[in-house]
Backbone as CSV, one residue per row, in Angstrom:
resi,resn,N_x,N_y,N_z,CA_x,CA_y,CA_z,C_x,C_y,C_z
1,UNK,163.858,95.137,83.597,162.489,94.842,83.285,162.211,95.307,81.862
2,UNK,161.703,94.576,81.206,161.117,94.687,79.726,159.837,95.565,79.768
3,UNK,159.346,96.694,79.396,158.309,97.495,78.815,157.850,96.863,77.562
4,UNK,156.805,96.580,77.650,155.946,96.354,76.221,155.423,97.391,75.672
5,UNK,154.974,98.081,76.613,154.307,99.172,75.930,155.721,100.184,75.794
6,UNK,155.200,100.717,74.281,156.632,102.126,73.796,155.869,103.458,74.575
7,UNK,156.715,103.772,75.157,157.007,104.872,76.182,156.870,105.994,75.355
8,UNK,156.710,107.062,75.236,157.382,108.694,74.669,157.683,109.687,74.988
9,UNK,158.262,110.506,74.512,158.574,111.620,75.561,157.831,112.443,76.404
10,UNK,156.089,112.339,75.538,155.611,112.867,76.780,155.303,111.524,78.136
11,UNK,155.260,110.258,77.707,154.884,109.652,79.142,156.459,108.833,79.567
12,UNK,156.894,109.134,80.690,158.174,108.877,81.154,158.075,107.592,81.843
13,UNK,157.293,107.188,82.056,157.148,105.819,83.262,155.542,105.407,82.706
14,UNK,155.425,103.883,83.529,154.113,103.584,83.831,153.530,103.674,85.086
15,UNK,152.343,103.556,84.720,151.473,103.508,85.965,150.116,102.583,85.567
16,UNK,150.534,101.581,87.081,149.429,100.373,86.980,148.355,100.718,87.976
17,UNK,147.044,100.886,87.465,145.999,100.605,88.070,145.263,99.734,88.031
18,UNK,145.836,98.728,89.183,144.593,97.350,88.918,143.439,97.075,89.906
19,UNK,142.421,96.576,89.373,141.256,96.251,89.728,141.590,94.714,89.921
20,UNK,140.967,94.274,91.366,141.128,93.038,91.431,139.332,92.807,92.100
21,UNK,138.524,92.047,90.953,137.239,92.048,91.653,137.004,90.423,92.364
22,UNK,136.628,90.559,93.705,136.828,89.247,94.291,137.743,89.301,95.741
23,UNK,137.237,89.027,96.663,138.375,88.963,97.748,138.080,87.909,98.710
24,UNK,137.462,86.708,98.087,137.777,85.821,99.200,138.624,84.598,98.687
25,UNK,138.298,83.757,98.410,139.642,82.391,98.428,140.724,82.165,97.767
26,UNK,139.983,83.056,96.441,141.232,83.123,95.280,141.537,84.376,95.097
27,UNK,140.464,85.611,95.107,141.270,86.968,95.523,141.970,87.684,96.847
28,UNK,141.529,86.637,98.172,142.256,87.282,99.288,144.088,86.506,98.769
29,UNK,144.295,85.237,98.502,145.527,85.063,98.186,145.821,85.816,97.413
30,UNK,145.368,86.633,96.018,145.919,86.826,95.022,146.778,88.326,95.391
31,UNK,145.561,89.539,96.661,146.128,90.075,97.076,147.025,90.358,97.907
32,UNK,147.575,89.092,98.976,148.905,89.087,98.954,150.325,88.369,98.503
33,UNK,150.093,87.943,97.700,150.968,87.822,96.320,150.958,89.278,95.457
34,UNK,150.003,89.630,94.871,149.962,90.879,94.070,150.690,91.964,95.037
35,UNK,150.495,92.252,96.204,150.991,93.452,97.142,152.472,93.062,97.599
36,UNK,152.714,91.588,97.648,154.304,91.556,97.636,155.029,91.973,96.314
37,UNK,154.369,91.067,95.485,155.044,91.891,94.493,155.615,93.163,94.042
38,UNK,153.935,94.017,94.225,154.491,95.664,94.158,155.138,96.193,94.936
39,UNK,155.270,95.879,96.052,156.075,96.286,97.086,157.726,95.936,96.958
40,UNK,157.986,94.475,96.095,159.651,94.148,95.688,159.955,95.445,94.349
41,UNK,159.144,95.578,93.672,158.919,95.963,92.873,158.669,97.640,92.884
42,UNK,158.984,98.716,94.105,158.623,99.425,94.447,159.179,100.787,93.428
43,UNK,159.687,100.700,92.523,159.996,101.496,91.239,159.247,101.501,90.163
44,UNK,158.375,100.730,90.332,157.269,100.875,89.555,155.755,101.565,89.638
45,UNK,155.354,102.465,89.289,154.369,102.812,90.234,153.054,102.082,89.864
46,UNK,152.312,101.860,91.093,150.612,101.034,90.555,149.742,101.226,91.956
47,UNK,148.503,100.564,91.667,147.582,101.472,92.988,146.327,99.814,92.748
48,UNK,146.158,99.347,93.655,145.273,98.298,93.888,143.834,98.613,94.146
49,UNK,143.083,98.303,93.909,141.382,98.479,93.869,140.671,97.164,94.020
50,UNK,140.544,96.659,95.656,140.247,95.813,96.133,138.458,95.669,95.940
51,UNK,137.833,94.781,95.041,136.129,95.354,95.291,135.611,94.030,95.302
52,UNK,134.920,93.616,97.035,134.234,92.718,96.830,133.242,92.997,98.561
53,UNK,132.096,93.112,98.032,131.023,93.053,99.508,130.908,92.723,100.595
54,UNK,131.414,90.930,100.404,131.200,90.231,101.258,131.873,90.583,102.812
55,UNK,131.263,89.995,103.822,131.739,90.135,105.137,132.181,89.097,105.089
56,UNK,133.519,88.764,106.119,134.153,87.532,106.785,132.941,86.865,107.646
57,UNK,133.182,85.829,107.660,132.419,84.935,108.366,133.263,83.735,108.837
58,UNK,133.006,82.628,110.207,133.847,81.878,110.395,134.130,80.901,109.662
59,UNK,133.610,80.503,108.253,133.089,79.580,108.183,134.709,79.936,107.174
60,UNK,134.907,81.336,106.771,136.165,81.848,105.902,137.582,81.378,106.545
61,UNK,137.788,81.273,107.867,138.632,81.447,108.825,139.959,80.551,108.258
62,UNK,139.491,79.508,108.056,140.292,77.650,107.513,141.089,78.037,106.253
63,UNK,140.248,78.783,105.307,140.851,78.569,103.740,140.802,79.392,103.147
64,UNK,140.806,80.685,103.667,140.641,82.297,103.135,141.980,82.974,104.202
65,UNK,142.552,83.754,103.341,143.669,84.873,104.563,142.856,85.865,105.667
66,UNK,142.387,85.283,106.137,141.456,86.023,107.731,141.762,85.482,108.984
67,UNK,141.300,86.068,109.742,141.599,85.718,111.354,140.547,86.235,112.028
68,UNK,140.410,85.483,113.103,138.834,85.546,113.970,138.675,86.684,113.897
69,UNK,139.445,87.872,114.375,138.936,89.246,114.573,138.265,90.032,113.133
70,UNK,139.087,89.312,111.802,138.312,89.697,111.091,136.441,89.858,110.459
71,UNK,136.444,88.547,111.441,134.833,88.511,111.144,133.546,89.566,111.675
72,UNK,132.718,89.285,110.409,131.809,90.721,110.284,132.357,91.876,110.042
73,UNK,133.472,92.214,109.643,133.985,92.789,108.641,133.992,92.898,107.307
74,UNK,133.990,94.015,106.953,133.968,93.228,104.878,135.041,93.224,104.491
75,UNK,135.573,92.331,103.683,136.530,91.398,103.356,138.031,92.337,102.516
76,UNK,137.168,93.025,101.722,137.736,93.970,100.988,138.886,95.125,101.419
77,UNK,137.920,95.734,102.699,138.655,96.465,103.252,139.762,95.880,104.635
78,UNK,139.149,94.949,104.499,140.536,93.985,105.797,141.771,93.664,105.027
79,UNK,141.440,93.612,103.764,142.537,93.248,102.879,143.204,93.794,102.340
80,UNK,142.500,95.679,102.001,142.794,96.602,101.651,143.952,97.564,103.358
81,UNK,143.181,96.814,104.112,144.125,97.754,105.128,145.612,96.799,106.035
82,UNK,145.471,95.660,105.542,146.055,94.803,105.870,147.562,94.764,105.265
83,UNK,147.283,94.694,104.254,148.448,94.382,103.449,148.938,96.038,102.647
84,UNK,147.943,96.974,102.710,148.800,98.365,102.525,149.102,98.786,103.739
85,UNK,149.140,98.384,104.703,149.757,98.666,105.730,151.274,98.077,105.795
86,UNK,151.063,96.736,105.528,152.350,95.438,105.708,153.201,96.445,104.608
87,UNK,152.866,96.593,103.336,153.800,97.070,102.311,154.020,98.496,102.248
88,UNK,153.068,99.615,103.013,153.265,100.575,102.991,152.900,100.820,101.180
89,UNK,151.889,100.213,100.684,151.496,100.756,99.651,149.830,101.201,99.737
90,UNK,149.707,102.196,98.484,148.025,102.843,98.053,147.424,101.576,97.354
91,UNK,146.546,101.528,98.815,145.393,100.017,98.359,144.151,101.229,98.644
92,UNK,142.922,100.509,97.474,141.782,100.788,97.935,140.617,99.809,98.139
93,UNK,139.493,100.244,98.835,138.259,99.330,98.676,137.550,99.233,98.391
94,UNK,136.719,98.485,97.324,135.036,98.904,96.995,134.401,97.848,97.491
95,UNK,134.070,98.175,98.990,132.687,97.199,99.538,131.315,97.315,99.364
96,UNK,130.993,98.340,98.146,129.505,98.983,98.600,128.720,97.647,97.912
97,UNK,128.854,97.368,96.708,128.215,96.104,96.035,129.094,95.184,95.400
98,UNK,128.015,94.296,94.442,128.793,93.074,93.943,128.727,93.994,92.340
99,UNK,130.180,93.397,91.476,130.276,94.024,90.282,129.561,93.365,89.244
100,UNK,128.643,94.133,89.007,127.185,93.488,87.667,127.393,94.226,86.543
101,UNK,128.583,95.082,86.332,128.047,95.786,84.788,129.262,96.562,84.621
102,UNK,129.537,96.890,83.305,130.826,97.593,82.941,130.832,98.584,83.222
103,UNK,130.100,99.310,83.800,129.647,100.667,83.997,130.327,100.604,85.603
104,UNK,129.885,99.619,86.620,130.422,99.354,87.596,132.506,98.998,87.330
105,UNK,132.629,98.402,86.622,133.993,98.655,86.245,134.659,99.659,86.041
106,UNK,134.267,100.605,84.867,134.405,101.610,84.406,134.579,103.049,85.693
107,UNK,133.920,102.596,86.820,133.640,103.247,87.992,134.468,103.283,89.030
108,UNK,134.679,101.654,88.925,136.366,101.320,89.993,137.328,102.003,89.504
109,UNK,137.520,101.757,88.184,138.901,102.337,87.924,138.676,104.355,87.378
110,UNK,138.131,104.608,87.861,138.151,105.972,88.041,137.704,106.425,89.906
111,UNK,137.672,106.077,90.368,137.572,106.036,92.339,138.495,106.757,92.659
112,UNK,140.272,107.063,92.243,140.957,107.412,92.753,141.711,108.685,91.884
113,UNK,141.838,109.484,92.192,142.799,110.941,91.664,143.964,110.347,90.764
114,UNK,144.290,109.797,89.647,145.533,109.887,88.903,145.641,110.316,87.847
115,UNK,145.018,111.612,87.805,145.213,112.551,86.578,146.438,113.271,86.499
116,UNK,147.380,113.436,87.834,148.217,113.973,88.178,148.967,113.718,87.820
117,UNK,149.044,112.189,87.141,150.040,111.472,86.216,150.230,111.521,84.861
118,UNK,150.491,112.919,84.502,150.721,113.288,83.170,151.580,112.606,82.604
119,UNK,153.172,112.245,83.251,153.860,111.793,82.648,154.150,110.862,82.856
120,UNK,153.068,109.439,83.241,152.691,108.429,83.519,152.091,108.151,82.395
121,UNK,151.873,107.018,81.672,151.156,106.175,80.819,150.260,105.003,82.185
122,UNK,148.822,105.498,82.106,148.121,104.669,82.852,147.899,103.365,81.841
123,UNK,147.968,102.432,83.008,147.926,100.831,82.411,146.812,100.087,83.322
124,UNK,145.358,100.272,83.020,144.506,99.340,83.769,144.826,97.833,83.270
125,UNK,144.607,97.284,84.420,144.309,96.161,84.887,143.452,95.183,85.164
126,UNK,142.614,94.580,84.825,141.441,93.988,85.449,141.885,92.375,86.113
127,UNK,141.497,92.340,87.436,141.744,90.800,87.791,140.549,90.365,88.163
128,UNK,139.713,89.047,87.427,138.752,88.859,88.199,138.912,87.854,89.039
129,UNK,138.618,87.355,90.300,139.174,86.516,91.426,137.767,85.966,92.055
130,UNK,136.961,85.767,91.349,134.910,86.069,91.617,135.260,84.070,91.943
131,UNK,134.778,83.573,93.294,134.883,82.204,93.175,133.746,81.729,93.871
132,UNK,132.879,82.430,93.736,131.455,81.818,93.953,130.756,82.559,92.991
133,UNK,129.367,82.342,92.259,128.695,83.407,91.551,127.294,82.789,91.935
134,UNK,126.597,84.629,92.480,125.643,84.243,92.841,124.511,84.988,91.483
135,UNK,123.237,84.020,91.667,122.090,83.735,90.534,122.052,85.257,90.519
């Protein structure tokens, strides 16, 4: 694997923290594609930040990655427990709202403890996967 970014002696590896905002038609696929990946890929370290409100509904069932039991659930965390379960990787969820402001960004990607990664070079991520937008 090719590094773009130059490494140094103090940071020994990377570390991906991505934000994927969106989890229904084009972000529920994207997160499992993205979670196979990291999971083939399991020498790399990175941490997923699933953030989208919405609840499943049936109407999701046809053309979204859900299943009846998922409904009235929020979407985020079915997806977040779904597929870090399947891969045995650190997924998280932000169901509380919809993302309106950089400040709300800025917020996801600080949610989780990786200060511990001194000799990690953190590499955010942003995916936006938003396929409806409401007024």
């Amino acid at each position: 694997m090719v590094n773009l970014l130059k490494l140094t002696p103090t940071y020994k590896s990377l570390y991906y923290y991505i934000v994927l905002i969106g989890a229904g038609g084009n972000g529920g696929y994207t997160v499992q594609r993205l979670t196979k990946m990291m999971s083939a890929f399991s020498e790399v370290s990175s941490f997923l930040m699933i953030a989208d409100p919405d609840t499943v509904e049936q109407k999701n069932i046809l053309r979204q990655p859900f299943i009846s039991s998922d409904i009235g659930l929020k979407k985020s965390e079915v997806l977040a427990k779904r597929y870090g379960g399947t891969y045995g990787l650190k997924l998280g969820s932000y169901p509380e709202s919809y993302v309106e402001s950089v400040e709300q960004i800025e917020k996801l990607f600080s949610l989780t403890d990786y200060r511990h990664k001194r000799t990690q070079l953190i590499q955010k991520v942003l995916i936006g996967a938003v396929d409806n937008v409401r007024p």
